[in-house]
Coordinates of C-alpha atoms and ligand atoms in Angstrom, one line a residue:
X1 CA 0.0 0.0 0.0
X2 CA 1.2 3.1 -1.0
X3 CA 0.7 6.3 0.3
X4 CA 0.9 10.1 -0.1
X5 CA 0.5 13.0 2.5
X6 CA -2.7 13.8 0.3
X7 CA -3.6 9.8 0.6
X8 CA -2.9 10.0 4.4
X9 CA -4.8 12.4 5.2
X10 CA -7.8 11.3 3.3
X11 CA -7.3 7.9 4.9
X12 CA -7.1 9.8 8.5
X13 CA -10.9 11.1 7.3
X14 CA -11.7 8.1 6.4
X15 CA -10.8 6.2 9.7
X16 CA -12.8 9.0 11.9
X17 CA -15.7 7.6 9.7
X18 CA -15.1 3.9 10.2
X19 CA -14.8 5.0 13.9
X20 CA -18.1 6.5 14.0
X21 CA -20.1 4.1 12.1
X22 CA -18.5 1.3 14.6
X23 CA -20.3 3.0 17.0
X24 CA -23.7 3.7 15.0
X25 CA -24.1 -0.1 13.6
X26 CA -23.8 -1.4 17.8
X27 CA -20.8 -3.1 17.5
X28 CA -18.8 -0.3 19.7
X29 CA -19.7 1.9 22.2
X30 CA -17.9 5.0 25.2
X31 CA -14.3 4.7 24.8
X32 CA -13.9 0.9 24.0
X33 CA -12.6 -0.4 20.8
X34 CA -9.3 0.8 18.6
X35 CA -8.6 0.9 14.9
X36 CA -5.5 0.5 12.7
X37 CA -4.3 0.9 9.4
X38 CA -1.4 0.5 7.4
X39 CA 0.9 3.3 6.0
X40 CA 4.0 3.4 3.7
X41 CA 6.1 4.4 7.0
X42 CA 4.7 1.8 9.7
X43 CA 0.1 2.5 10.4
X44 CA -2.2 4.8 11.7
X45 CA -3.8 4.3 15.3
X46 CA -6.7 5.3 17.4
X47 CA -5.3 7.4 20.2
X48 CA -6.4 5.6 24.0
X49 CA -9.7 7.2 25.5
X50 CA -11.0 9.6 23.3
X51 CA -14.9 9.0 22.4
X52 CA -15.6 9.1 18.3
X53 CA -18.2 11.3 18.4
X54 CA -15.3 14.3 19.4
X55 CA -12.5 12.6 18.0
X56 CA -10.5 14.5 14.5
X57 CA -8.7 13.5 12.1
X58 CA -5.6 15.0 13.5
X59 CA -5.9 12.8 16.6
X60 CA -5.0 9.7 14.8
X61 CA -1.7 8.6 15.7
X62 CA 1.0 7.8 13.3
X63 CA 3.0 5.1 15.0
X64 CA 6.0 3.3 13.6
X65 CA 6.7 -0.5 13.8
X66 CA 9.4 0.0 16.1
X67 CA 6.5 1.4 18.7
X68 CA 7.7 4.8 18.5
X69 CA 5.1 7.8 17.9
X70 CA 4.1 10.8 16.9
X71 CA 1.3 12.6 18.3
X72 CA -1.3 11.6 21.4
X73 CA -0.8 9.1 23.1
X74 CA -1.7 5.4 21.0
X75 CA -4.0 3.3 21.6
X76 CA -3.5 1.0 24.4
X77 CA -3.2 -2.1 22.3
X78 CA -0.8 -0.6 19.9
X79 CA 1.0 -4.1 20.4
X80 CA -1.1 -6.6 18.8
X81 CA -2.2 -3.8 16.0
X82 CA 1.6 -3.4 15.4
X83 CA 2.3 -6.9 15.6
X84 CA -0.8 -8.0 13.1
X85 CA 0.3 -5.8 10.7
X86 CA 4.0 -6.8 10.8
X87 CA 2.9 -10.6 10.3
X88 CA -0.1 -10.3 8.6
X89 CA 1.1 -8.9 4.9
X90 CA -2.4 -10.1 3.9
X91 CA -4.6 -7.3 5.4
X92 CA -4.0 -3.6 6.1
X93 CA -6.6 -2.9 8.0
X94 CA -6.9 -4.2 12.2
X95 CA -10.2 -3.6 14.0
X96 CA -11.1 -4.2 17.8
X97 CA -14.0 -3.7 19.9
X98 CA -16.4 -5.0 22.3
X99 CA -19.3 -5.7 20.5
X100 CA -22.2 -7.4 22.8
X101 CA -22.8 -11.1 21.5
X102 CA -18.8 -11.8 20.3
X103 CA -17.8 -10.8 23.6
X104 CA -20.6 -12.5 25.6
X105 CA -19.1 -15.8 23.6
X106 CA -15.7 -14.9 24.5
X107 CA -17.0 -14.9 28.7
X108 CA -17.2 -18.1 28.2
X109 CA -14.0 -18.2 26.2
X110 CA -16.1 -20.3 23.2
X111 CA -14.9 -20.7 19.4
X112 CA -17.5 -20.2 17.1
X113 CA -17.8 -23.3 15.3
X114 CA -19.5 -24.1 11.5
X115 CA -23.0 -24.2 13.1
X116 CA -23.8 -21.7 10.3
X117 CA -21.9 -22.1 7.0
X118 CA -21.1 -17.7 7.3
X119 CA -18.5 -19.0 10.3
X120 CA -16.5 -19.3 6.8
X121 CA -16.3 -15.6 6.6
X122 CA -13.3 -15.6 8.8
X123 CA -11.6 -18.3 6.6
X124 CA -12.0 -21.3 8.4
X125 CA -14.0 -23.6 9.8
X126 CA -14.2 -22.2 13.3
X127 CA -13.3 -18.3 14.4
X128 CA -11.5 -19.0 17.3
X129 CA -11.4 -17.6 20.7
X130 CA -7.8 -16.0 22.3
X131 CA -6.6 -17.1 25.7
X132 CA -7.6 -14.7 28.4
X133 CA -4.2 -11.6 29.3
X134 CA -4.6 -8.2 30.7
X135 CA -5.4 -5.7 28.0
X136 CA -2.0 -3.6 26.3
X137 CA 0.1 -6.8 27.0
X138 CA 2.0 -9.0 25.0
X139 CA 0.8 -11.8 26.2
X140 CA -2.3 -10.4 24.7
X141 CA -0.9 -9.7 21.1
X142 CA 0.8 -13.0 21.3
X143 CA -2.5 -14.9 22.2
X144 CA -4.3 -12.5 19.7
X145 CA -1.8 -13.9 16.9
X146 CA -1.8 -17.4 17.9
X147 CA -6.0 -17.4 17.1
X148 CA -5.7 -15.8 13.9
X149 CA -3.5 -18.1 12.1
X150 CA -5.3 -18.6 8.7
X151 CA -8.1 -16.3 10.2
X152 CA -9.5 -12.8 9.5
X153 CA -11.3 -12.7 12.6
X154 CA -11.4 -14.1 16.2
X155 CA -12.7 -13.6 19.8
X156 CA -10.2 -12.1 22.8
X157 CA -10.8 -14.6 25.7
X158 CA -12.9 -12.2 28.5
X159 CA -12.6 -9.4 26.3
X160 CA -14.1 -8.6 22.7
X161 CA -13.2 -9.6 19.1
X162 CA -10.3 -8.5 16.4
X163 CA -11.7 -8.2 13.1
X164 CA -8.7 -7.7 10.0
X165 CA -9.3 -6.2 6.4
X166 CA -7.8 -5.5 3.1
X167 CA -9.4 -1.6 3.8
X168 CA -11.5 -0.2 6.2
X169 CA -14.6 -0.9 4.8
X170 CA -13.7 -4.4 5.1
X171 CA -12.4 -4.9 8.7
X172 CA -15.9 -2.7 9.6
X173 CA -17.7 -5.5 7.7
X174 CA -16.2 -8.6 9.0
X175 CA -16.5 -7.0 12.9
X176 CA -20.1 -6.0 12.1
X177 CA -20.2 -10.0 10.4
X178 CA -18.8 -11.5 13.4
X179 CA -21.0 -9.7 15.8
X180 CA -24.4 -10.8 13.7
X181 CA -22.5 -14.9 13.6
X182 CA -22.2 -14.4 16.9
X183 CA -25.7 -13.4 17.8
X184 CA -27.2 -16.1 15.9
X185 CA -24.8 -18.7 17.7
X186 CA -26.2 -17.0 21.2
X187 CA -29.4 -17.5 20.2
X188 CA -28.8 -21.1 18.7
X189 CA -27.3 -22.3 22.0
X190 CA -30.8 -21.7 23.4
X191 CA -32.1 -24.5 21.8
X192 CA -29.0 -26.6 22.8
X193 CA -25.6 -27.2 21.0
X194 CA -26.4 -26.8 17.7
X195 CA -24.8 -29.3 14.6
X196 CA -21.7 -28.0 12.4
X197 CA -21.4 -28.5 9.2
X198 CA -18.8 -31.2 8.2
X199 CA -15.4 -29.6 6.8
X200 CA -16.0 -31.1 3.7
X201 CA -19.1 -29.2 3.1
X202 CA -17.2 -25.8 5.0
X203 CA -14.2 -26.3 2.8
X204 CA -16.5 -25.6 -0.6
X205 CA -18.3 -22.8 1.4
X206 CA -14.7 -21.4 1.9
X207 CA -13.6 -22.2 -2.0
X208 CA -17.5 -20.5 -3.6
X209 CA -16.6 -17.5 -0.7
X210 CA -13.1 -16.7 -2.2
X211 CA -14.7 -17.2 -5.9
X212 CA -17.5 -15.1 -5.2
X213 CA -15.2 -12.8 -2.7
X214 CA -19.0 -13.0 -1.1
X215 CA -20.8 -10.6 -3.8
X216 CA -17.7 -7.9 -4.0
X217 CA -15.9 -9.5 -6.9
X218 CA -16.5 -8.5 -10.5
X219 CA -16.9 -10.8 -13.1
X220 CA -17.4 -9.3 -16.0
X221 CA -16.3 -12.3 -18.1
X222 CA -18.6 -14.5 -16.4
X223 CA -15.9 -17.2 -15.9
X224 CA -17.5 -17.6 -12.1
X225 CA -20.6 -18.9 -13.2
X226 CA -22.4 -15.3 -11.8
X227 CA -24.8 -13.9 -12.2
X228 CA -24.2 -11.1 -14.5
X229 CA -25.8 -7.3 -15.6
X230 CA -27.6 -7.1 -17.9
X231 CA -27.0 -5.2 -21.1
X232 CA -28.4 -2.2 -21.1
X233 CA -29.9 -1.2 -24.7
Ligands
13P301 P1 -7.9 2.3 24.1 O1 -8.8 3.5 24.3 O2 -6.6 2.5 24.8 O3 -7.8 2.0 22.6 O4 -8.5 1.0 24.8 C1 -9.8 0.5 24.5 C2 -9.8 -1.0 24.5 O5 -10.8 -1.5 23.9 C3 -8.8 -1.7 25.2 O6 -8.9 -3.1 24.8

């Protein structure tokens, strides 16, 4: 990803208005909940404790990967944003909060298993659930990193959810995603354990997911099998 001062500071825009809408769709609320994103010199952070609603673009926090920043002071899990982006070349994008039904799962430190074949959005079969460490640790970014092998997503053990991204559209949708899978599997459990899908069956959920990339992806030469627009006269 490359980017200019111009670029930046539309991106700083852009993050105060992922921020925001995190908080209008549920899945965040007070001072909970941080956001990342990557920049040609290291990312952009959420600074710690200031509400969205009075937060500017010039309060985002350029940090580099060394730790070292300029500005207010970071987010208090600059660690596992920092240590995400250096391992995960894959996304840009790192998104945390507390939203209600992922973190009332992780109380009870469960993964979310293939009860429902959208438990593919993350990329696997299961999104899985971090051991429990104090937030702003290491132990924490390790734990965080260790659950999302192979995974865009996963639950924080006592704590909340991490959902990753290509952009910041994305990371908003899979944390919004995560938060609706994990409503459903709160309200399945109510009935009883519910049945998972075998892997074989999750594994060609996975495959038509990345095809499709779930509705996003053109196909203009209909080599997907799409549906596709149709010409206009
Ligand atoms: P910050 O305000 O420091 O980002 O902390 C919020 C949070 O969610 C900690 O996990």
């Amino acid at each position: 990803m490359s980017t200019t001062s111009t670029d930046v500071a539309a991106l700083r825009r852009e993050m105060v208005d992922i921020c925001r809408r995190m908080n209008s769709s549920g899945i965040n609320q007070g001072t909970a909940g941080n956001l990342s994103v990557r920049t040609d010199t290291g990312f952009l952070i959420t600074p710690s404790s200031l509400p969205y609603d009075t937060m500017q673009p010039e309060d985002l926090v350029e940090m580099d990967l060394d730790g070292t920043y300029v500005g207010r002071r970071p987010s208090s899990e600059w660690r596992f944003h920092r240590d995400i982006l250096r391992q995960r070349t894959d996304i840009n994008v790192v998104l945390h909060c507390h939203s209600i039904y992922a973190t009332t799962l992780a109380c009870h430190h469960k993964t979310i298993p293939s009860f429902h074949y959208m438990t593919g959005i993350a990329g696997g079969t299961t999104v899985r659930c971090a051991g429990y460490a104090t937030f702003g640790t290491q132990a924490l970014s390790d734990n965080a990193l260790t659950a999302l092998k192979d995974r865009t997503a996963c639950l924080l053990g006592q704590h909340g959810q991490i959902s990753l991204g290509k952009d910041l559209e994305s990371a908003l949708w899979m944390g919004i995603e995560i938060e609706t899978l994990s409503r459903m599997y709160v309200q399945a459990l109510t009935l009883g354990e519910p049945p998972v899908l075998p892997d074989d069956e999750m594994e060609r959920v996975i495959a038509q997911m990345r095809r499709m990339s779930y509705g996003n992806a053109p196909d203009p030469e209909g080599v997907n099998d799409l549906a596709r627009p149709r010409a206009q006269a």
